[in-house]
Amino acid sequence: MKEPGETFQAILAGCGAMSREWLRCAQELGIEVAALVDVSPEAAEARGKEFNLTGPIFRALPEAIAAVPAEILFDCTIPAAHLEVSGTGLRSGLNVLEEKPLALDLPGALELVRLAETAGRLHVVQQNRRFKRGIRRLRQMIESRAIGDVTTVHVDFFIGAHFGGFRDKMRHVLLADMAIHPFDAARFLVQADGESVYCEEWTPANSWYEHGSSVVAIFRMTNGVRFSYRASWCSEGFRTAWDANWRVIGTEGTLWWDGESEVRGERVRPVPGALLYETDAILLEGEPDPALTRGHFSVMKQFVDALRGGPAPETRSSDNFHSLAMVLAAIQSAETGQRAALATL
């Protein structure tokens, strides 16, 4: 265990666009990125120059691990490579922070979780969107009992996203590429895992995606809460925020987040004999911990703090497994037309 002030050395694998944010966070946290790995040495060289890195560049991770005395692996590779890259890091005794998703399927995810347990190493997934002010504010208000017990969560996501490229032909494009963010955030808000799901996906007439650009899913959570997700990546007009619109209903009121800056709450005030009860605005003093509202930085900070003896990170792989299970069960339900049970560890 390193003491505060001692520097961690890391190997970063995968020098694509996402690695830029990882390197910014690593520099702010005082982590020395001692080597870069990429199948394209030119990409690694360009990223190294951008961040004034002087360490060696490798095409293959085993070569970097053999040459550099690092404690950490940052896996920023494409999803299809996560099992091999993160698995290699864990088998080599490195602590691993991995870009989402944990794996492409449940066997791969389970293999990585078990590898981390066997190796006694920290394995965390960069599930950054639960570390937003709005989500943390909602959780604060839930914890304050402002709306009583949560019974229902509704999430609406409607954006006409013209990415182009591989997503246009990707199967289950919305579920596989986007839905894990709200699914993970919903788990965090209600402090429960998914139990079962019924999901339908379709391709509207105006869709420029070939498969699954619109979705409706309803989850039964392990604590009895119902969580619904309505979403489209080909909906033009009145678009939502990228973090969606959220409505959290409790036994004594409702919370609402616009997916950006506005978080509001109303608590019911019963009026005897009235058809519609009155409501009062919920006022909650204090802001969420700023260290928990910075996305990628917050995940990496929890990772480093844990390596120094702090608490287990929220998005450790053994927990994040349950967010991935929600995605894969929703896909199963969409394919079969039947309610699907979620996998458990």
Short mmCIF file of C-alpha atoms in Angstrom, two decimals:
data_model
loop_
_atom_site.label_atom_id
_atom_site.label_comp_id
_atom_site.label_asym_id
_atom_site.label_seq_id
_atom_site.Cartn_x
_atom_site.Cartn_y
_atom_site.Cartn_z
CA MET A 1 0.00 0.00 0.00
CA LYS A 2 1.39 3.38 -0.98
CA GLU A 3 1.31 6.28 1.44
CA PRO A 4 -0.14 9.69 0.50
CA GLY A 5 2.41 11.55 -1.59
CA GLU A 6 3.96 8.44 -3.09
CA THR A 7 3.51 8.18 -6.85
CA PHE A 8 1.78 5.35 -8.64
CA GLN A 9 3.10 4.20 -11.99
CA ALA A 10 0.62 3.18 -14.66
CA ILE A 11 0.56 1.63 -18.11
CA LEU A 12 -2.14 2.98 -20.41
CA ALA A 13 -3.38 0.63 -23.13
CA GLY A 14 -5.44 2.10 -25.95
CA CYS A 15 -4.57 5.61 -27.13
CA GLY A 16 -7.79 6.54 -28.91
CA ALA A 17 -9.94 9.59 -28.24
CA MET A 18 -11.11 8.42 -24.81
CA SER A 19 -7.56 8.21 -23.48
CA ARG A 20 -7.25 11.98 -23.50
CA GLU A 21 -9.66 12.40 -20.58
CA TRP A 22 -7.99 9.55 -18.69
CA LEU A 23 -4.58 11.18 -19.05
CA ARG A 24 -5.91 14.55 -17.88
CA CYS A 25 -7.32 12.89 -14.76
CA ALA A 26 -4.13 10.89 -14.15
CA GLN A 27 -2.01 14.03 -14.30
CA GLU A 28 -4.29 15.86 -11.87
CA LEU A 29 -4.11 12.92 -9.45
CA GLY A 30 -0.34 12.70 -9.70
CA ILE A 31 -0.23 9.29 -11.39
CA GLU A 32 2.82 8.73 -13.57
CA VAL A 33 1.87 7.13 -16.88
CA ALA A 34 5.12 5.27 -17.47
CA ALA A 35 4.26 3.56 -20.77
CA LEU A 36 1.71 3.65 -23.57
CA VAL A 37 0.41 0.65 -25.51
CA ASP A 38 -1.42 0.75 -28.82
CA VAL A 39 -1.57 -1.33 -31.99
CA SER A 40 -0.84 1.97 -33.74
CA PRO A 41 2.48 3.36 -32.46
CA GLU A 42 1.66 6.61 -34.25
CA ALA A 43 -1.46 7.09 -32.13
CA ALA A 44 0.49 6.39 -28.95
CA GLU A 45 3.26 8.76 -29.98
CA ALA A 46 0.79 11.54 -30.71
CA ARG A 47 -0.93 11.11 -27.35
CA GLY A 48 2.41 10.99 -25.56
CA LYS A 49 3.51 14.25 -27.14
CA GLU A 50 0.20 15.89 -26.24
CA PHE A 51 0.76 15.13 -22.56
CA ASN A 52 4.57 15.44 -22.51
CA LEU A 53 5.02 11.77 -21.66
CA THR A 54 8.54 10.42 -22.00
CA GLY A 55 7.99 6.72 -21.31
CA PRO A 56 8.34 3.96 -23.91
CA ILE A 57 5.68 2.93 -26.41
CA PHE A 58 4.70 -0.69 -27.03
CA ARG A 59 2.49 -2.52 -29.49
CA ALA A 60 1.62 -5.31 -27.04
CA LEU A 61 0.71 -5.15 -23.35
CA PRO A 62 2.86 -8.11 -22.18
CA GLU A 63 5.96 -6.31 -23.48
CA ALA A 64 5.07 -3.19 -21.51
CA ILE A 65 4.38 -5.15 -18.32
CA ALA A 66 7.74 -6.92 -18.62
CA ALA A 67 9.62 -3.65 -19.13
CA VAL A 68 7.89 -1.19 -16.78
CA PRO A 69 7.52 -1.62 -12.98
CA ALA A 70 3.92 -0.37 -12.84
CA GLU A 71 1.20 -1.01 -10.27
CA ILE A 72 -1.75 0.12 -12.42
CA LEU A 73 -3.18 -0.70 -15.82
CA PHE A 74 -5.53 1.75 -17.51
CA ASP A 75 -7.50 -0.23 -20.09
CA CYS A 76 -8.82 2.28 -22.65
CA THR A 77 -9.08 -0.25 -25.46
CA ILE A 78 -12.17 -1.04 -27.53
CA PRO A 79 -14.85 -3.17 -25.81
CA ALA A 80 -13.95 -6.32 -27.75
CA ALA A 81 -10.42 -6.18 -26.29
CA HIS A 82 -11.35 -5.66 -22.63
CA LEU A 83 -11.38 -9.33 -21.66
CA GLU A 84 -7.91 -9.93 -23.07
CA VAL A 85 -6.32 -6.65 -21.97
CA SER A 86 -7.78 -6.35 -18.48
CA GLY A 87 -7.36 -10.09 -17.99
CA THR A 88 -3.67 -9.84 -18.87
CA GLY A 89 -3.26 -6.99 -16.40
CA LEU A 90 -4.94 -8.86 -13.56
CA ARG A 91 -3.00 -12.06 -14.23
CA SER A 92 0.20 -10.00 -14.12
CA GLY A 93 -0.63 -8.60 -10.70
CA LEU A 94 -1.70 -5.12 -11.78
CA ASN A 95 -4.63 -3.18 -10.40
CA VAL A 96 -6.91 -2.37 -13.32
CA LEU A 97 -9.14 0.57 -14.16
CA GLU A 98 -11.09 -0.41 -17.26
CA GLU A 99 -13.19 1.57 -19.70
CA LYS A 100 -16.82 0.46 -19.85
CA PRO A 101 -18.28 -1.99 -20.62
CA LEU A 102 -16.83 -4.56 -18.27
CA ALA A 103 -17.14 -7.17 -21.04
CA LEU A 104 -19.25 -7.98 -24.08
CA ASP A 105 -21.06 -10.89 -22.42
CA LEU A 106 -21.72 -12.41 -19.01
CA PRO A 107 -19.10 -15.19 -19.21
CA GLY A 108 -16.42 -12.60 -19.99
CA ALA A 109 -17.59 -10.31 -17.20
CA LEU A 110 -17.67 -13.18 -14.71
CA GLU A 111 -14.17 -14.25 -15.75
CA LEU A 112 -12.77 -10.79 -15.04
CA VAL A 113 -14.54 -10.50 -11.68
CA ARG A 114 -13.18 -13.89 -10.63
CA LEU A 115 -9.68 -13.04 -11.90
CA ALA A 116 -9.63 -9.91 -9.73
CA GLU A 117 -10.77 -11.91 -6.70
CA THR A 118 -8.19 -14.65 -7.27
CA ALA A 119 -5.37 -12.17 -7.88
CA GLY A 120 -6.35 -10.02 -4.91
CA ARG A 121 -6.21 -6.95 -7.12
CA LEU A 122 -8.48 -3.95 -7.50
CA HIS A 123 -10.56 -3.98 -10.68
CA VAL A 124 -12.79 -0.98 -11.36
CA VAL A 125 -14.93 0.05 -14.34
CA GLN A 126 -14.96 3.64 -15.58
CA GLN A 127 -18.74 4.03 -15.20
CA ASN A 128 -18.54 7.78 -15.01
CA ARG A 129 -22.09 9.07 -15.42
CA ARG A 130 -23.27 8.18 -11.93
CA PHE A 131 -20.72 10.78 -10.85
CA LYS A 132 -22.77 13.78 -11.99
CA ARG A 133 -24.18 16.52 -9.76
CA GLY A 134 -27.78 15.77 -10.76
CA ILE A 135 -27.59 12.08 -9.90
CA ARG A 136 -25.80 12.83 -6.63
CA ARG A 137 -28.38 15.50 -5.80
CA LEU A 138 -31.22 13.05 -6.39
CA ARG A 139 -29.51 10.52 -4.14
CA GLN A 140 -29.07 13.16 -1.42
CA MET A 141 -32.79 13.92 -1.52
CA ILE A 142 -33.72 10.24 -1.45
CA GLU A 143 -31.45 9.69 1.56
CA SER A 144 -33.06 12.66 3.33
CA ARG A 145 -36.42 10.85 3.10
CA ALA A 146 -37.83 13.94 1.37
CA ILE A 147 -40.25 11.82 -0.68
CA GLY A 148 -40.59 8.86 1.67
CA ASP A 149 -39.83 5.46 0.15
CA VAL A 150 -39.01 5.32 -3.55
CA THR A 151 -41.50 3.22 -5.50
CA THR A 152 -40.85 4.09 -9.14
CA VAL A 153 -38.17 5.60 -11.40
CA HIS A 154 -38.92 6.80 -14.94
CA VAL A 155 -36.17 7.80 -17.38
CA ASP A 156 -36.81 9.39 -20.79
CA PHE A 157 -34.03 9.77 -23.36
CA PHE A 158 -34.82 11.18 -26.81
CA ILE A 159 -31.99 12.42 -29.03
CA GLY A 160 -31.57 12.28 -32.80
CA ALA A 161 -27.89 11.36 -32.82
CA HIS A 162 -26.30 11.28 -36.29
CA PHE A 163 -23.04 9.55 -35.39
CA GLY A 164 -22.43 7.81 -38.68
CA GLY A 165 -19.92 4.97 -38.77
CA PHE A 166 -20.27 1.60 -37.05
CA ARG A 167 -23.31 2.51 -34.93
CA ASP A 168 -25.52 2.80 -38.02
CA LYS A 169 -25.27 -0.97 -38.54
CA MET A 170 -24.84 -2.06 -34.92
CA ARG A 171 -27.38 -4.51 -33.49
CA HIS A 172 -29.20 -3.37 -30.36
CA VAL A 173 -27.49 -0.02 -30.86
CA LEU A 174 -29.25 1.90 -28.09
CA LEU A 175 -29.24 -0.88 -25.50
CA ALA A 176 -25.68 -1.99 -26.21
CA ASP A 177 -24.05 1.41 -26.65
CA MET A 178 -25.90 3.81 -24.34
CA ALA A 179 -28.32 2.21 -21.90
CA ILE A 180 -25.76 1.07 -19.33
CA HIS A 181 -25.39 4.69 -18.19
CA PRO A 182 -28.98 5.18 -16.96
CA PHE A 183 -29.23 1.55 -15.86
CA ASP A 184 -26.18 1.97 -13.63
CA ALA A 185 -27.40 5.33 -12.32
CA ALA A 186 -30.81 3.84 -11.49
CA ARG A 187 -29.12 1.07 -9.49
CA PHE A 188 -27.21 3.73 -7.58
CA LEU A 189 -30.30 5.82 -6.87
CA VAL A 190 -32.48 3.02 -5.53
CA GLN A 191 -29.59 1.00 -4.03
CA ALA A 192 -30.80 -2.22 -5.63
CA ASP A 193 -30.05 -4.48 -8.59
CA GLY A 194 -32.30 -5.49 -11.43
CA GLU A 195 -34.30 -8.67 -10.92
CA SER A 196 -36.16 -9.02 -14.22
CA VAL A 197 -37.00 -6.96 -17.32
CA TYR A 198 -39.45 -6.80 -20.19
CA CYS A 199 -38.11 -4.87 -23.17
CA GLU A 200 -39.21 -4.04 -26.69
CA GLU A 201 -36.97 -2.41 -29.28
CA TRP A 202 -37.81 -1.37 -32.82
CA THR A 203 -36.57 0.63 -35.78
CA PRO A 204 -38.94 3.51 -36.67
CA ALA A 205 -39.54 4.42 -40.31
CA ASN A 206 -37.37 7.54 -40.05
CA SER A 207 -34.43 5.73 -38.41
CA TRP A 208 -30.97 5.95 -39.99
CA TYR A 209 -29.91 3.07 -37.75
CA GLU A 210 -30.49 -0.47 -38.96
CA HIS A 211 -31.45 -2.03 -35.63
CA GLY A 212 -32.91 -1.15 -32.27
CA SER A 213 -32.80 2.64 -32.28
CA SER A 214 -35.92 2.92 -30.09
CA VAL A 215 -36.54 1.09 -26.82
CA VAL A 216 -39.02 0.73 -24.01
CA ALA A 217 -37.99 -1.36 -21.00
CA ILE A 218 -39.42 -1.91 -17.54
CA PHE A 219 -37.32 -3.46 -14.80
CA ARG A 220 -38.40 -5.00 -11.54
CA MET A 221 -35.65 -4.22 -9.03
CA THR A 222 -34.64 -6.46 -6.14
CA ASN A 223 -36.25 -4.10 -3.60
CA GLY A 224 -39.57 -3.97 -5.48
CA VAL A 225 -39.00 -0.62 -7.18
CA ARG A 226 -40.08 -0.41 -10.83
CA PHE A 227 -37.72 1.34 -13.25
CA SER A 228 -38.86 2.28 -16.75
CA TYR A 229 -36.67 3.41 -19.63
CA ARG A 230 -38.10 5.02 -22.77
CA ALA A 231 -35.47 5.98 -25.30
CA SER A 232 -34.74 6.77 -28.93
CA TRP A 233 -31.68 7.72 -30.92
CA CYS A 234 -33.72 8.80 -33.94
CA SER A 235 -36.20 11.17 -32.29
CA GLU A 236 -36.00 14.67 -33.78
CA GLY A 237 -37.39 17.63 -31.86
CA PHE A 238 -37.76 18.39 -28.15
CA ARG A 239 -34.59 16.47 -27.43
CA THR A 240 -33.69 15.57 -23.88
CA ALA A 241 -30.32 16.03 -22.23
CA TRP A 242 -27.68 13.35 -22.86
CA ASP A 243 -28.19 12.29 -19.26
CA ALA A 244 -31.96 11.98 -19.94
CA ASN A 245 -34.93 13.27 -17.93
CA TRP A 246 -35.52 11.60 -14.57
CA ARG A 247 -38.68 11.31 -12.45
CA VAL A 248 -38.31 9.57 -9.09
CA ILE A 249 -41.63 8.85 -7.37
CA GLY A 250 -41.91 8.13 -3.67
CA THR A 251 -44.66 7.46 -1.17
CA GLU A 252 -44.69 11.13 -0.16
CA GLY A 253 -43.66 13.07 -3.27
CA THR A 254 -41.63 13.24 -6.47
CA LEU A 255 -38.15 14.30 -7.55
CA TRP A 256 -37.36 15.52 -11.05
CA TRP A 257 -34.07 16.14 -12.88
CA ASP A 258 -33.79 17.61 -16.36
CA GLY A 259 -30.52 15.76 -17.00
CA GLU A 260 -28.52 18.96 -16.79
CA SER A 261 -28.59 21.48 -13.95
CA GLU A 262 -32.13 21.60 -12.59
CA VAL A 263 -33.12 19.24 -9.79
CA ARG A 264 -36.50 19.81 -8.15
CA GLY A 265 -38.71 18.06 -5.66
CA GLU A 266 -42.29 18.30 -4.45
CA ARG A 267 -43.69 16.78 -1.27
CA VAL A 268 -47.39 16.03 -0.98
CA ARG A 269 -49.55 17.94 1.52
CA PRO A 270 -52.83 16.06 1.97
CA VAL A 271 -56.01 18.17 1.82
CA PRO A 272 -59.01 16.34 3.33
CA GLY A 273 -61.80 15.94 0.80
CA ALA A 274 -59.79 17.33 -2.12
CA LEU A 275 -59.47 15.51 -5.44
CA LEU A 276 -55.90 16.76 -5.91
CA TYR A 277 -53.65 17.27 -2.92
CA GLU A 278 -51.37 20.28 -2.57
CA THR A 279 -47.59 20.00 -2.88
CA ASP A 280 -44.73 21.94 -1.36
CA ALA A 281 -41.32 22.48 -2.92
CA ILE A 282 -38.59 20.43 -1.30
CA LEU A 283 -35.66 22.53 -0.17
CA LEU A 284 -32.47 20.64 0.60
CA GLU A 285 -29.47 22.53 1.87
CA GLY A 286 -25.93 21.55 0.97
CA GLU A 287 -24.37 20.33 -2.24
CA PRO A 288 -22.98 16.88 -3.08
CA ASP A 289 -19.30 16.30 -2.40
CA PRO A 290 -17.51 17.92 -5.39
CA ALA A 291 -15.15 14.94 -5.52
CA LEU A 292 -18.17 12.81 -6.48
CA THR A 293 -19.48 14.99 -9.31
CA ARG A 294 -16.58 15.02 -11.77
CA GLY A 295 -17.26 12.00 -13.93
CA HIS A 296 -14.07 10.25 -15.04
CA PHE A 297 -12.00 12.06 -12.42
CA SER A 298 -14.27 10.87 -9.60
CA VAL A 299 -13.99 7.23 -10.67
CA MET A 300 -10.21 7.43 -10.94
CA LYS A 301 -9.94 9.19 -7.58
CA GLN A 302 -11.96 6.44 -5.87
CA PHE A 303 -9.68 3.89 -7.55
CA VAL A 304 -6.50 5.58 -6.29
CA ASP A 305 -7.94 6.24 -2.82
CA ALA A 306 -8.76 2.53 -2.50
CA LEU A 307 -5.20 1.62 -3.43
CA ARG A 308 -4.09 3.82 -0.54
CA GLY A 309 -6.36 1.94 1.87
CA GLY A 310 -9.61 3.85 1.37
CA PRO A 311 -13.09 2.39 0.86
CA ALA A 312 -13.95 0.10 -2.04
CA PRO A 313 -14.84 2.07 -5.19
CA GLU A 314 -18.51 2.18 -6.13
CA THR A 315 -17.88 0.87 -9.65
CA ARG A 316 -15.65 -2.07 -8.80
CA SER A 317 -16.20 -4.88 -11.27
CA SER A 318 -18.08 -7.08 -8.81
CA ASP A 319 -20.68 -4.31 -8.51
CA ASN A 320 -20.65 -3.11 -12.12
CA PHE A 321 -21.42 -6.67 -13.21
CA HIS A 322 -25.02 -5.99 -12.16
CA SER A 323 -25.31 -2.95 -14.44
CA LEU A 324 -24.05 -4.97 -17.40
CA ALA A 325 -26.50 -7.72 -16.47
CA MET A 326 -29.35 -5.22 -16.90
CA VAL A 327 -28.21 -4.41 -20.44
CA LEU A 328 -27.80 -8.03 -21.47
CA ALA A 329 -31.13 -9.09 -19.96
CA ALA A 330 -32.91 -6.25 -21.78
CA ILE A 331 -31.36 -7.44 -25.05
CA GLN A 332 -32.45 -11.01 -24.28
CA SER A 333 -36.01 -9.85 -23.60
CA ALA A 334 -36.10 -7.79 -26.80
CA GLU A 335 -34.93 -10.80 -28.81
CA THR A 336 -37.30 -13.33 -27.25
CA GLY A 337 -40.34 -11.16 -26.58
CA GLN A 338 -40.40 -12.54 -23.03
CA ARG A 339 -39.59 -11.14 -19.61
CA ALA A 340 -35.97 -12.03 -18.78
CA ALA A 341 -34.42 -12.73 -15.39
CA LEU A 342 -31.12 -11.03 -14.63
CA ALA A 343 -27.92 -12.92 -14.03
CA THR A 344 -26.32 -12.74 -10.60
CA LEU A 345 -22.83 -13.41 -9.32
#
